[in-house]
């Protein structure tokens, strides 16, 4: 009887010990990105912090003996020590300078370009973007810039008119595991009505985003987009891996409306290139974290000489072909929802809250190539591999609505 009790106690102890070890093993396993995202989003006291880390040099460079070439721009099988053979569209001794950069005015200035050199430690990149139904654009940005952007700060607001609230479509999609493979590097910022009364949408995103990122270095890079912009991977590779180019950086995008099948012949809404890239140190010291001043690119005269060094010249310049801007590149239903969620003063003059009349009206705008101001967009464009982001081209069967006018062959009487 005594032996039986001892055996039972031993078995019970073994079960308890195994459960303890099983519990330790289970909770030590890394969460998949969607669960990590939800855990960060709803942790006690608000979102937890994401930590910036560094990649090994081999993540960005291919080594041939003691020499190196930039992975994005080199043809490895044709290269050797002392001889980097560049892919089409890339130049430089290390194949690290995309041709678009060669067209920038400052590159023709020997005083500005002589100190340009590759970095031994790549800048970490934080991309900040406000959101309003631009799911396809953000999905393209995330996949196109994967491996170059370290943290994506995205935000949306549910404020429309006083006393009314819009939905939060981005948050709802993220909860349903949208972009699940990238959620471990996404920071989501909800912007409230009270936030907007204090400062702009983008200012809120930058301010809150900075509080949720740790280990930022002075030379880390901030990229600002407006939600409709897709930055070229080639351009970001250059900005991430080189030092010695001037700050701040402005971006001029190829502009499209409704889809890549309508190419704008003039700037959409007469917008001028805005600052799209700055180092953390430059944002903090030259602009005092004020995004409006940064986007204007207005460096105070007394700051100009103070911040200019051989390693970091200060001179406003523009990347002439930095990527793509696809204005209102949404489904007709989402264009209607986007206008509906805007304050009335920001809506088009013709807009009403009646979906039955607005949906066919918007369809006609798309069909005939008129923007929200009823002005002609420009000319029809046939998208090709050379003039599209590679992610869109490689997945064009999923983005056919952005590559071909869906109403081109539909009779106006059949528009619904």
mmCIF file of C-alpha atoms in Angstrom:
data_model
loop_
_atom_site.group_PDB
_atom_site.id
_atom_site.type_symbol
_atom_site.label_atom_id
_atom_site.label_comp_id
_atom_site.label_asym_id
_atom_site.label_seq_id
_atom_site.Cartn_x
_atom_site.Cartn_y
_atom_site.Cartn_z
ATOM 1 C CA UNK A 1 0.000 0.000 0.000
ATOM 2 C CA UNK A 2 2.873 2.347 0.922
ATOM 3 C CA UNK A 3 4.652 1.529 -2.347
ATOM 4 C CA UNK A 4 1.463 2.281 -4.287
ATOM 5 C CA UNK A 5 1.156 5.705 -2.616
ATOM 6 C CA UNK A 6 4.773 6.493 -3.383
ATOM 7 C CA UNK A 7 4.278 5.494 -7.022
ATOM 8 C CA UNK A 8 1.131 7.680 -7.287
ATOM 9 C CA UNK A 9 2.960 10.654 -5.790
ATOM 10 C CA UNK A 10 5.853 10.152 -8.190
ATOM 11 C CA UNK A 11 3.496 9.994 -11.157
ATOM 12 C CA UNK A 12 1.649 13.131 -9.969
ATOM 13 C CA UNK A 13 4.957 14.973 -9.468
ATOM 14 C CA UNK A 14 6.123 13.942 -12.930
ATOM 15 C CA UNK A 15 2.879 15.238 -14.447
ATOM 16 C CA UNK A 16 3.201 18.586 -12.639
ATOM 17 C CA UNK A 17 6.851 18.972 -13.639
ATOM 18 C CA UNK A 18 6.074 18.122 -17.286
ATOM 19 C CA UNK A 19 3.241 20.669 -17.313
ATOM 20 C CA UNK A 20 5.569 23.342 -15.913
ATOM 21 C CA UNK A 21 8.203 22.607 -18.573
ATOM 22 C CA UNK A 22 5.499 22.525 -21.263
ATOM 23 C CA UNK A 23 4.235 25.918 -20.060
ATOM 24 C CA UNK A 24 7.747 27.399 -20.153
ATOM 25 C CA UNK A 25 8.275 26.018 -23.672
ATOM 26 C CA UNK A 26 4.911 27.296 -24.927
ATOM 27 C CA UNK A 27 5.341 30.831 -23.643
ATOM 28 C CA UNK A 28 8.950 31.006 -24.833
ATOM 29 C CA UNK A 29 7.918 30.384 -28.439
ATOM 30 C CA UNK A 30 7.903 33.540 -30.611
ATOM 31 C CA UNK A 31 4.448 34.770 -31.572
ATOM 32 C CA UNK A 32 3.605 35.026 -35.245
ATOM 33 C CA UNK A 33 3.497 38.655 -36.517
ATOM 34 C CA UNK A 34 -0.332 39.122 -36.302
ATOM 35 C CA UNK A 35 -0.393 37.968 -32.676
ATOM 36 C CA UNK A 36 2.644 40.108 -31.896
ATOM 37 C CA UNK A 37 0.894 43.089 -33.450
ATOM 38 C CA UNK A 38 -2.314 42.568 -31.437
ATOM 39 C CA UNK A 39 -0.321 42.016 -28.260
ATOM 40 C CA UNK A 40 1.551 45.280 -28.823
ATOM 41 C CA UNK A 41 -1.596 47.133 -29.823
ATOM 42 C CA UNK A 42 -3.631 46.174 -26.789
ATOM 43 C CA UNK A 43 -0.921 45.872 -24.146
ATOM 44 C CA UNK A 44 -1.620 47.527 -20.816
ATOM 45 C CA UNK A 45 -0.826 51.228 -20.927
ATOM 46 C CA UNK A 46 -0.888 51.423 -24.706
ATOM 47 C CA UNK A 47 1.261 49.991 -27.472
ATOM 48 C CA UNK A 48 4.587 48.518 -26.503
ATOM 49 C CA UNK A 49 7.785 49.732 -28.128
ATOM 50 C CA UNK A 50 9.514 48.395 -31.234
ATOM 51 C CA UNK A 51 13.308 48.223 -31.154
ATOM 52 C CA UNK A 52 15.444 49.150 -34.142
ATOM 53 C CA UNK A 53 18.181 46.635 -34.915
ATOM 54 C CA UNK A 54 21.019 46.370 -37.427
ATOM 55 C CA UNK A 55 21.540 43.882 -40.246
ATOM 56 C CA UNK A 56 24.912 42.420 -41.152
ATOM 57 C CA UNK A 57 26.691 44.108 -44.066
ATOM 58 C CA UNK A 58 26.084 40.963 -46.133
ATOM 59 C CA UNK A 59 22.368 41.846 -46.088
ATOM 60 C CA UNK A 60 23.082 44.794 -48.408
ATOM 61 C CA UNK A 61 26.461 44.050 -50.010
ATOM 62 C CA UNK A 62 27.971 41.198 -52.002
ATOM 63 C CA UNK A 63 31.626 40.587 -51.165
ATOM 64 C CA UNK A 64 34.354 39.633 -53.617
ATOM 65 C CA UNK A 65 37.487 39.195 -51.543
ATOM 66 C CA UNK A 66 38.128 42.524 -49.835
ATOM 67 C CA UNK A 67 35.884 44.403 -52.261
ATOM 68 C CA UNK A 68 32.133 44.793 -52.130
ATOM 69 C CA UNK A 69 29.287 45.635 -54.481
ATOM 70 C CA UNK A 70 25.741 46.770 -53.682
ATOM 71 C CA UNK A 71 23.396 43.781 -53.974
ATOM 72 C CA UNK A 72 20.535 45.748 -55.510
ATOM 73 C CA UNK A 73 22.653 47.019 -58.383
ATOM 74 C CA UNK A 74 25.206 44.302 -59.137
ATOM 75 C CA UNK A 75 25.196 41.216 -61.369
ATOM 76 C CA UNK A 76 27.027 38.774 -59.040
ATOM 77 C CA UNK A 77 27.797 36.086 -61.619
ATOM 78 C CA UNK A 78 29.592 38.628 -63.841
ATOM 79 C CA UNK A 79 31.423 40.483 -61.052
ATOM 80 C CA UNK A 80 34.709 39.803 -59.325
ATOM 81 C CA UNK A 81 37.166 41.448 -56.953
ATOM 82 C CA UNK A 82 37.794 44.975 -58.173
ATOM 83 C CA UNK A 83 35.121 44.720 -60.866
ATOM 84 C CA UNK A 84 31.453 45.296 -59.998
ATOM 85 C CA UNK A 85 29.307 44.725 -63.108
ATOM 86 C CA UNK A 86 26.108 46.758 -62.771
ATOM 87 C CA UNK A 87 22.562 45.828 -63.684
ATOM 88 C CA UNK A 88 20.687 48.073 -66.085
ATOM 89 C CA UNK A 89 19.735 51.299 -64.350
ATOM 90 C CA UNK A 90 22.643 51.255 -61.865
ATOM 91 C CA UNK A 91 26.014 53.001 -61.995
ATOM 92 C CA UNK A 92 29.038 53.730 -59.851
ATOM 93 C CA UNK A 93 32.169 51.801 -58.914
ATOM 94 C CA UNK A 94 30.154 49.723 -56.433
ATOM 95 C CA UNK A 95 26.936 49.661 -58.519
ATOM 96 C CA UNK A 96 25.149 51.596 -55.795
ATOM 97 C CA UNK A 97 23.923 54.715 -57.626
ATOM 98 C CA UNK A 98 20.637 54.381 -59.545
ATOM 99 C CA UNK A 99 20.476 56.393 -62.771
ATOM 100 C CA UNK A 100 17.708 58.603 -61.388
ATOM 101 C CA UNK A 101 20.206 59.970 -58.865
ATOM 102 C CA UNK A 102 22.614 60.845 -61.644
ATOM 103 C CA UNK A 103 19.962 63.281 -62.917
ATOM 104 C CA UNK A 104 19.762 65.162 -59.609
ATOM 105 C CA UNK A 105 21.304 68.631 -59.888
ATOM 106 C CA UNK A 106 23.498 68.281 -56.821
ATOM 107 C CA UNK A 107 25.282 65.300 -58.390
ATOM 108 C CA UNK A 108 26.658 67.692 -61.007
ATOM 109 C CA UNK A 109 28.105 69.874 -58.241
ATOM 110 C CA UNK A 110 31.569 68.519 -57.418
ATOM 111 C CA UNK A 111 31.630 70.287 -54.055
ATOM 112 C CA UNK A 112 28.478 68.435 -52.982
ATOM 113 C CA UNK A 113 29.166 65.051 -54.586
ATOM 114 C CA UNK A 114 32.855 64.581 -53.747
ATOM 115 C CA UNK A 115 32.145 63.292 -50.225
ATOM 116 C CA UNK A 116 29.517 60.763 -51.330
ATOM 117 C CA UNK A 117 30.444 57.292 -50.096
ATOM 118 C CA UNK A 118 28.926 53.986 -49.012
ATOM 119 C CA UNK A 119 28.251 53.460 -45.346
ATOM 120 C CA UNK A 120 29.689 50.565 -43.374
ATOM 121 C CA UNK A 121 26.574 50.601 -41.203
ATOM 122 C CA UNK A 122 23.316 51.177 -43.073
ATOM 123 C CA UNK A 123 20.813 53.717 -41.841
ATOM 124 C CA UNK A 124 17.670 52.282 -40.275
ATOM 125 C CA UNK A 125 14.537 53.564 -42.023
ATOM 126 C CA UNK A 126 11.188 54.572 -40.515
ATOM 127 C CA UNK A 127 8.435 55.181 -43.067
ATOM 128 C CA UNK A 128 5.483 57.294 -41.890
ATOM 129 C CA UNK A 129 2.208 57.447 -43.799
ATOM 130 C CA UNK A 130 -1.380 58.557 -43.074
ATOM 131 C CA UNK A 131 -4.075 56.203 -44.307
ATOM 132 C CA UNK A 132 -7.501 56.493 -45.906
ATOM 133 C CA UNK A 133 -8.543 53.359 -47.809
ATOM 134 C CA UNK A 134 -5.291 53.184 -49.829
ATOM 135 C CA UNK A 135 -4.870 49.461 -49.180
ATOM 136 C CA UNK A 136 -3.304 48.605 -52.549
ATOM 137 C CA UNK A 137 -0.777 51.442 -52.335
ATOM 138 C CA UNK A 138 0.358 50.525 -48.832
ATOM 139 C CA UNK A 139 0.509 46.817 -49.671
ATOM 140 C CA UNK A 140 2.723 47.693 -52.628
ATOM 141 C CA UNK A 141 4.956 49.929 -50.512
ATOM 142 C CA UNK A 142 5.386 47.263 -47.835
ATOM 143 C CA UNK A 143 6.285 44.534 -50.317
ATOM 144 C CA UNK A 144 8.310 46.790 -52.614
ATOM 145 C CA UNK A 145 10.436 48.166 -49.767
ATOM 146 C CA UNK A 146 10.732 44.981 -47.746
ATOM 147 C CA UNK A 147 14.243 44.600 -46.365
ATOM 148 C CA UNK A 148 14.915 48.349 -46.590
ATOM 149 C CA UNK A 149 12.263 49.812 -44.262
ATOM 150 C CA UNK A 150 12.695 48.787 -40.626
ATOM 151 C CA UNK A 151 9.459 50.216 -39.207
ATOM 152 C CA UNK A 152 6.221 51.359 -40.852
ATOM 153 C CA UNK A 153 4.238 53.945 -38.866
ATOM 154 C CA UNK A 154 0.696 54.131 -40.240
ATOM 155 C CA UNK A 155 -2.355 55.925 -38.919
ATOM 156 C CA UNK A 156 -5.969 56.745 -39.589
ATOM 157 C CA UNK A 157 -8.603 58.898 -37.967
ATOM 158 C CA UNK A 158 -12.286 58.222 -37.308
ATOM 159 C CA UNK A 159 -13.095 61.927 -37.114
ATOM 160 C CA UNK A 160 -15.265 63.410 -39.854
ATOM 161 C CA UNK A 161 -17.877 66.037 -39.005
ATOM 162 C CA UNK A 162 -18.481 67.262 -35.422
ATOM 163 C CA UNK A 163 -20.389 64.612 -33.527
ATOM 164 C CA UNK A 164 -19.881 61.864 -36.124
ATOM 165 C CA UNK A 165 -17.346 59.079 -36.383
ATOM 166 C CA UNK A 166 -16.054 57.076 -39.321
ATOM 167 C CA UNK A 167 -14.976 53.468 -39.246
ATOM 168 C CA UNK A 168 -11.362 52.333 -38.900
ATOM 169 C CA UNK A 169 -10.923 50.106 -41.968
ATOM 170 C CA UNK A 170 -7.131 49.758 -41.641
ATOM 171 C CA UNK A 171 -7.277 48.585 -38.043
ATOM 172 C CA UNK A 172 -10.041 46.127 -38.890
ATOM 173 C CA UNK A 173 -8.018 44.646 -41.766
ATOM 174 C CA UNK A 174 -4.880 44.393 -39.623
ATOM 175 C CA UNK A 175 -6.839 42.499 -36.974
ATOM 176 C CA UNK A 176 -7.865 40.064 -39.719
ATOM 177 C CA UNK A 177 -4.182 39.378 -40.489
ATOM 178 C CA UNK A 178 -3.826 41.670 -43.493
ATOM 179 C CA UNK A 179 -0.098 41.865 -44.329
ATOM 180 C CA UNK A 180 0.498 39.338 -41.568
ATOM 181 C CA UNK A 181 4.098 38.663 -42.648
ATOM 182 C CA UNK A 182 5.002 42.313 -42.007
ATOM 183 C CA UNK A 183 2.996 43.125 -38.888
ATOM 184 C CA UNK A 184 6.030 42.687 -36.647
ATOM 185 C CA UNK A 185 7.362 45.973 -38.067
ATOM 186 C CA UNK A 186 4.093 47.968 -38.175
ATOM 187 C CA UNK A 187 3.133 50.641 -35.649
ATOM 188 C CA UNK A 188 -0.533 51.646 -35.850
ATOM 189 C CA UNK A 189 -1.524 55.123 -34.642
ATOM 190 C CA UNK A 190 -5.203 56.056 -34.166
ATOM 191 C CA UNK A 191 -5.603 59.842 -34.465
ATOM 192 C CA UNK A 192 -8.562 61.276 -32.552
ATOM 193 C CA UNK A 193 -10.557 64.474 -32.896
ATOM 194 C CA UNK A 194 -8.726 66.011 -29.921
ATOM 195 C CA UNK A 195 -5.378 65.102 -31.535
ATOM 196 C CA UNK A 196 -6.310 66.904 -34.747
ATOM 197 C CA UNK A 197 -7.254 70.044 -32.822
ATOM 198 C CA UNK A 198 -3.712 70.197 -31.435
ATOM 199 C CA UNK A 199 -1.707 69.428 -34.580
ATOM 200 C CA UNK A 200 -1.846 67.974 -38.085
ATOM 201 C CA UNK A 201 -2.418 64.335 -38.980
ATOM 202 C CA UNK A 202 1.214 63.796 -40.021
ATOM 203 C CA UNK A 203 2.528 65.612 -36.949
ATOM 204 C CA UNK A 204 0.528 63.217 -34.763
ATOM 205 C CA UNK A 205 1.922 60.212 -36.591
ATOM 206 C CA UNK A 206 5.531 61.365 -36.249
ATOM 207 C CA UNK A 207 5.129 62.408 -32.604
ATOM 208 C CA UNK A 208 3.399 59.186 -31.519
ATOM 209 C CA UNK A 209 5.512 56.992 -33.761
ATOM 210 C CA UNK A 210 8.757 58.312 -32.252
ATOM 211 C CA UNK A 211 7.512 57.487 -28.764
ATOM 212 C CA UNK A 212 6.989 53.867 -29.830
ATOM 213 C CA UNK A 213 10.458 53.326 -31.344
ATOM 214 C CA UNK A 214 13.619 52.779 -29.327
ATOM 215 C CA UNK A 215 17.328 52.890 -30.168
ATOM 216 C CA UNK A 216 16.998 55.590 -32.839
ATOM 217 C CA UNK A 217 20.378 56.876 -33.989
ATOM 218 C CA UNK A 218 20.947 60.475 -35.164
ATOM 219 C CA UNK A 219 21.634 59.343 -38.745
ATOM 220 C CA UNK A 220 18.581 57.070 -39.071
ATOM 221 C CA UNK A 221 16.233 58.044 -41.873
ATOM 222 C CA UNK A 222 12.608 59.217 -41.783
ATOM 223 C CA UNK A 223 10.558 58.765 -44.949
ATOM 224 C CA UNK A 224 7.294 60.714 -45.198
ATOM 225 C CA UNK A 225 4.605 59.734 -47.714
ATOM 226 C CA UNK A 226 0.995 60.872 -48.020
ATOM 227 C CA UNK A 227 -0.624 57.455 -48.457
ATOM 228 C CA UNK A 228 -0.895 57.720 -52.248
ATOM 229 C CA UNK A 229 2.852 57.576 -52.903
ATOM 230 C CA UNK A 230 5.033 54.558 -53.656
ATOM 231 C CA UNK A 231 8.724 55.258 -53.181
ATOM 232 C CA UNK A 232 11.109 53.632 -55.639
ATOM 233 C CA UNK A 233 13.133 50.802 -54.116
ATOM 234 C CA UNK A 234 16.195 51.998 -56.039
ATOM 235 C CA UNK A 235 15.921 55.485 -54.535
ATOM 236 C CA UNK A 236 15.519 54.174 -50.980
ATOM 237 C CA UNK A 237 18.479 51.823 -51.414
ATOM 238 C CA UNK A 238 20.664 54.823 -52.267
ATOM 239 C CA UNK A 239 19.352 56.919 -49.349
ATOM 240 C CA UNK A 240 19.859 54.045 -46.914
ATOM 241 C CA UNK A 241 23.344 52.952 -47.941
ATOM 242 C CA UNK A 242 25.097 56.229 -48.794
ATOM 243 C CA UNK A 243 26.270 59.177 -46.778
ATOM 244 C CA UNK A 244 27.334 62.603 -47.945
ATOM 245 C CA UNK A 245 24.243 63.516 -49.972
ATOM 246 C CA UNK A 246 22.495 66.762 -48.974
ATOM 247 C CA UNK A 247 19.489 67.003 -46.671
ATOM 248 C CA UNK A 248 16.573 67.584 -46.790
ATOM 249 C CA UNK A 249 15.426 65.418 -49.727
ATOM 250 C CA UNK A 250 12.347 66.265 -51.776
ATOM 251 C CA UNK A 251 10.549 63.744 -53.984
ATOM 252 C CA UNK A 252 8.896 64.291 -57.332
ATOM 253 C CA UNK A 253 6.628 61.404 -58.320
ATOM 254 C CA UNK A 254 5.158 60.160 -61.582
ATOM 255 C CA UNK A 255 1.506 61.041 -61.115
ATOM 256 C CA UNK A 256 -1.513 58.919 -61.972
ATOM 257 C CA UNK A 257 -5.225 59.142 -61.153
ATOM 258 C CA UNK A 258 -7.653 56.259 -60.443
ATOM 259 C CA UNK A 259 -5.063 53.763 -61.701
ATOM 260 C CA UNK A 260 -1.818 53.513 -63.626
ATOM 261 C CA UNK A 261 -3.856 53.644 -66.823
ATOM 262 C CA UNK A 262 -4.409 57.439 -66.450
ATOM 263 C CA UNK A 263 -1.139 59.420 -66.432
ATOM 264 C CA UNK A 264 -1.470 63.018 -65.209
ATOM 265 C CA UNK A 265 0.088 65.515 -67.623
ATOM 266 C CA UNK A 266 0.283 68.185 -64.924
ATOM 267 C CA UNK A 267 0.713 68.071 -61.169
ATOM 268 C CA UNK A 268 -2.357 66.816 -59.316
ATOM 269 C CA UNK A 269 -4.052 69.743 -57.560
ATOM 270 C CA UNK A 270 -0.940 71.831 -58.385
ATOM 271 C CA UNK A 271 1.058 70.163 -55.628
ATOM 272 C CA UNK A 272 4.783 70.847 -55.470
ATOM 273 C CA UNK A 273 7.437 68.336 -54.403
ATOM 274 C CA UNK A 274 7.645 68.138 -50.611
ATOM 275 C CA UNK A 275 10.386 66.886 -48.326
ATOM 276 C CA UNK A 276 10.165 63.109 -48.229
ATOM 277 C CA UNK A 277 13.360 62.166 -46.379
ATOM 278 C CA UNK A 278 15.348 63.497 -43.445
ATOM 279 C CA UNK A 279 17.650 62.110 -40.805
ATOM 280 C CA UNK A 280 16.423 61.987 -37.243
ATOM 281 C CA UNK A 281 19.097 64.469 -36.175
ATOM 282 C CA UNK A 282 18.084 66.912 -38.903
ATOM 283 C CA UNK A 283 14.379 66.582 -38.024
ATOM 284 C CA UNK A 284 15.119 67.190 -34.350
ATOM 285 C CA UNK A 285 17.689 69.963 -34.591
ATOM 286 C CA UNK A 286 16.928 71.889 -37.772
ATOM 287 C CA UNK A 287 13.136 71.586 -37.654
ATOM 288 C CA UNK A 288 12.507 70.945 -33.942
ATOM 289 C CA UNK A 289 10.262 67.959 -34.796
ATOM 290 C CA UNK A 290 7.865 70.256 -36.683
ATOM 291 C CA UNK A 291 6.658 68.268 -39.697
ATOM 292 C CA UNK A 292 5.085 71.266 -41.447
ATOM 293 C CA UNK A 293 8.445 73.070 -41.481
ATOM 294 C CA UNK A 294 10.191 69.891 -42.606
ATOM 295 C CA UNK A 295 7.789 69.314 -45.516
ATOM 296 C CA UNK A 296 8.242 72.901 -46.647
ATOM 297 C CA UNK A 297 11.999 72.354 -46.473
ATOM 298 C CA UNK A 298 12.522 75.751 -44.879
ATOM 299 C CA UNK A 299 15.868 75.666 -43.087
ATOM 300 C CA UNK A 300 16.462 78.861 -41.109
ATOM 301 C CA UNK A 301 19.413 80.880 -42.391
ATOM 302 C CA UNK A 302 21.134 80.837 -39.012
ATOM 303 C CA UNK A 303 20.844 77.020 -38.940
ATOM 304 C CA UNK A 304 22.209 76.472 -42.438
ATOM 305 C CA UNK A 305 25.893 76.948 -41.662
ATOM 306 C CA UNK A 306 25.581 75.358 -38.225
ATOM 307 C CA UNK A 307 24.287 72.021 -39.562
ATOM 308 C CA UNK A 308 26.429 71.826 -42.699
ATOM 309 C CA UNK A 309 29.442 69.507 -42.392
ATOM 310 C CA UNK A 310 31.648 67.632 -44.868
ATOM 311 C CA UNK A 311 29.818 64.399 -44.004
ATOM 312 C CA UNK A 312 26.357 65.989 -44.072
ATOM 313 C CA UNK A 313 25.848 68.939 -46.431
ATOM 314 C CA UNK A 314 22.630 70.935 -46.096
ATOM 315 C CA UNK A 315 21.081 71.893 -49.408
ATOM 316 C CA UNK A 316 17.507 71.496 -50.599
ATOM 317 C CA UNK A 317 17.268 69.154 -53.616
ATOM 318 C CA UNK A 318 14.708 67.010 -55.403
ATOM 319 C CA UNK A 319 14.812 63.406 -56.602
ATOM 320 C CA UNK A 320 13.362 63.903 -60.108
ATOM 321 C CA UNK A 321 11.718 60.482 -60.508
ATOM 322 C CA UNK A 322 11.367 59.167 -56.963
ATOM 323 C CA UNK A 323 8.472 56.776 -57.549
ATOM 324 C CA UNK A 324 4.738 56.859 -58.191
ATOM 325 C CA UNK A 325 1.815 58.854 -56.879
ATOM 326 C CA UNK A 326 -1.528 57.197 -57.588
ATOM 327 C CA UNK A 327 -4.288 59.625 -56.609
ATOM 328 C CA UNK A 328 -7.688 58.097 -55.774
ATOM 329 C CA UNK A 329 -6.473 54.677 -56.885
ATOM 330 C CA UNK A 330 -9.349 52.989 -55.103
ATOM 331 C CA UNK A 331 -12.487 51.130 -56.005
ATOM 332 C CA UNK A 332 -15.413 53.422 -56.813
ATOM 333 C CA UNK A 333 -17.062 52.336 -53.547
ATOM 334 C CA UNK A 334 -13.968 53.315 -51.555
ATOM 335 C CA UNK A 335 -13.667 56.654 -53.382
ATOM 336 C CA UNK A 336 -17.233 57.354 -52.263
ATOM 337 C CA UNK A 337 -16.441 56.267 -48.684
ATOM 338 C CA UNK A 338 -13.289 58.393 -48.630
ATOM 339 C CA UNK A 339 -15.190 61.520 -49.710
ATOM 340 C CA UNK A 340 -18.001 60.687 -47.303
ATOM 341 C CA UNK A 341 -15.564 60.527 -44.382
ATOM 342 C CA UNK A 342 -13.997 63.885 -45.216
ATOM 343 C CA UNK A 343 -15.221 67.061 -43.502
ATOM 344 C CA UNK A 344 -17.669 68.829 -45.819
ATOM 345 C CA UNK A 345 -15.248 71.651 -46.553
ATOM 346 C CA UNK A 346 -12.777 69.128 -48.054
ATOM 347 C CA UNK A 347 -15.287 67.273 -50.224
ATOM 348 C CA UNK A 348 -15.646 67.938 -53.985
ATOM 349 C CA UNK A 349 -18.302 70.557 -54.726
ATOM 350 C CA UNK A 350 -20.447 68.059 -56.648
ATOM 351 C CA UNK A 351 -20.426 65.411 -53.900
ATOM 352 C CA UNK A 352 -23.607 64.371 -52.081
ATOM 353 C CA UNK A 353 -24.161 61.643 -49.519
ATOM 354 C CA UNK A 354 -26.374 59.629 -51.862
ATOM 355 C CA UNK A 355 -24.536 56.511 -53.005
ATOM 356 C CA UNK A 356 -27.155 55.775 -55.677
ATOM 357 C CA UNK A 357 -26.286 58.971 -57.553
ATOM 358 C CA UNK A 358 -22.597 59.255 -56.611
ATOM 359 C CA UNK A 359 -21.392 55.790 -57.636
ATOM 360 C CA UNK A 360 -22.371 56.120 -61.331
ATOM 361 C CA UNK A 361 -21.060 59.715 -61.353
ATOM 362 C CA UNK A 362 -17.653 58.580 -60.064
ATOM 363 C CA UNK A 363 -17.656 55.716 -62.567
ATOM 364 C CA UNK A 364 -18.068 58.256 -65.381
ATOM 365 C CA UNK A 365 -15.133 60.268 -64.041
ATOM 366 C CA UNK A 366 -12.973 57.139 -64.130
ATOM 367 C CA UNK A 367 -14.207 56.120 -67.586
ATOM 368 C CA UNK A 368 -13.547 59.471 -69.255
ATOM 369 C CA UNK A 369 -10.482 60.542 -67.237
ATOM 370 C CA UNK A 370 -11.677 63.493 -65.160
ATOM 371 C CA UNK A 371 -10.366 64.185 -61.674
ATOM 372 C CA UNK A 372 -12.443 65.209 -58.643
ATOM 373 C CA UNK A 373 -12.350 68.823 -59.843
ATOM 374 C CA UNK A 374 -13.857 67.664 -63.170
ATOM 375 C CA UNK A 375 -10.647 68.620 -64.987
ATOM 376 C CA UNK A 376 -9.186 66.273 -67.638
ATOM 377 C CA UNK A 377 -6.426 64.130 -66.170
ATOM 378 C CA UNK A 378 -4.186 63.855 -69.180
ATOM 379 C CA UNK A 379 -3.590 60.879 -71.403
ATOM 380 C CA UNK A 380 -4.315 57.177 -71.270
ATOM 381 C CA UNK A 381 -1.261 55.206 -70.214
ATOM 382 C CA UNK A 382 -0.400 51.586 -70.984
ATOM 383 C CA UNK A 383 1.354 50.213 -67.890
ATOM 384 C CA UNK A 384 4.437 48.106 -68.568
ATOM 385 C CA UNK A 385 7.169 46.496 -66.518
ATOM 386 C CA UNK A 386 9.417 49.527 -67.044
ATOM 387 C CA UNK A 387 6.927 52.054 -65.641
ATOM 388 C CA UNK A 388 5.397 50.092 -62.730
ATOM 389 C CA UNK A 389 6.577 49.105 -59.256
ATOM 390 C CA UNK A 390 7.963 45.580 -59.570
ATOM 391 C CA UNK A 391 5.535 44.212 -56.962
ATOM 392 C CA UNK A 392 2.541 45.382 -58.988
ATOM 393 C CA UNK A 393 3.965 43.987 -62.197
ATOM 394 C CA UNK A 394 4.842 40.617 -60.649
ATOM 395 C CA UNK A 395 1.361 40.369 -59.122
ATOM 396 C CA UNK A 396 -0.591 42.107 -61.873
ATOM 397 C CA UNK A 397 -3.335 39.475 -61.860
ATOM 398 C CA UNK A 398 -4.272 40.741 -58.367
ATOM 399 C CA UNK A 399 -4.127 44.423 -59.343
ATOM 400 C CA UNK A 400 -5.839 44.413 -62.715
ATOM 401 C CA UNK A 401 -8.199 47.155 -61.476
ATOM 402 C CA UNK A 402 -5.178 49.489 -61.212
ATOM 403 C CA UNK A 403 -3.670 48.538 -64.561
ATOM 404 C CA UNK A 404 -6.678 48.676 -66.867
ATOM 405 C CA UNK A 405 -9.611 51.090 -66.914
ATOM 406 C CA UNK A 406 -12.494 48.908 -65.657
ATOM 407 C CA UNK A 407 -15.104 51.095 -67.416
ATOM 408 C CA UNK A 408 -13.287 51.665 -70.712
ATOM 409 C CA UNK A 409 -15.488 49.285 -72.738
ATOM 410 C CA UNK A 410 -18.672 49.660 -70.696
ATOM 411 C CA UNK A 411 -21.481 51.708 -72.179
ATOM 412 C CA UNK A 412 -22.380 54.799 -70.164
ATOM 413 C CA UNK A 413 -25.941 53.489 -69.943
ATOM 414 C CA UNK A 414 -24.692 50.321 -68.207
ATOM 415 C CA UNK A 415 -22.793 52.140 -65.448
ATOM 416 C CA UNK A 416 -24.347 51.410 -62.075
#
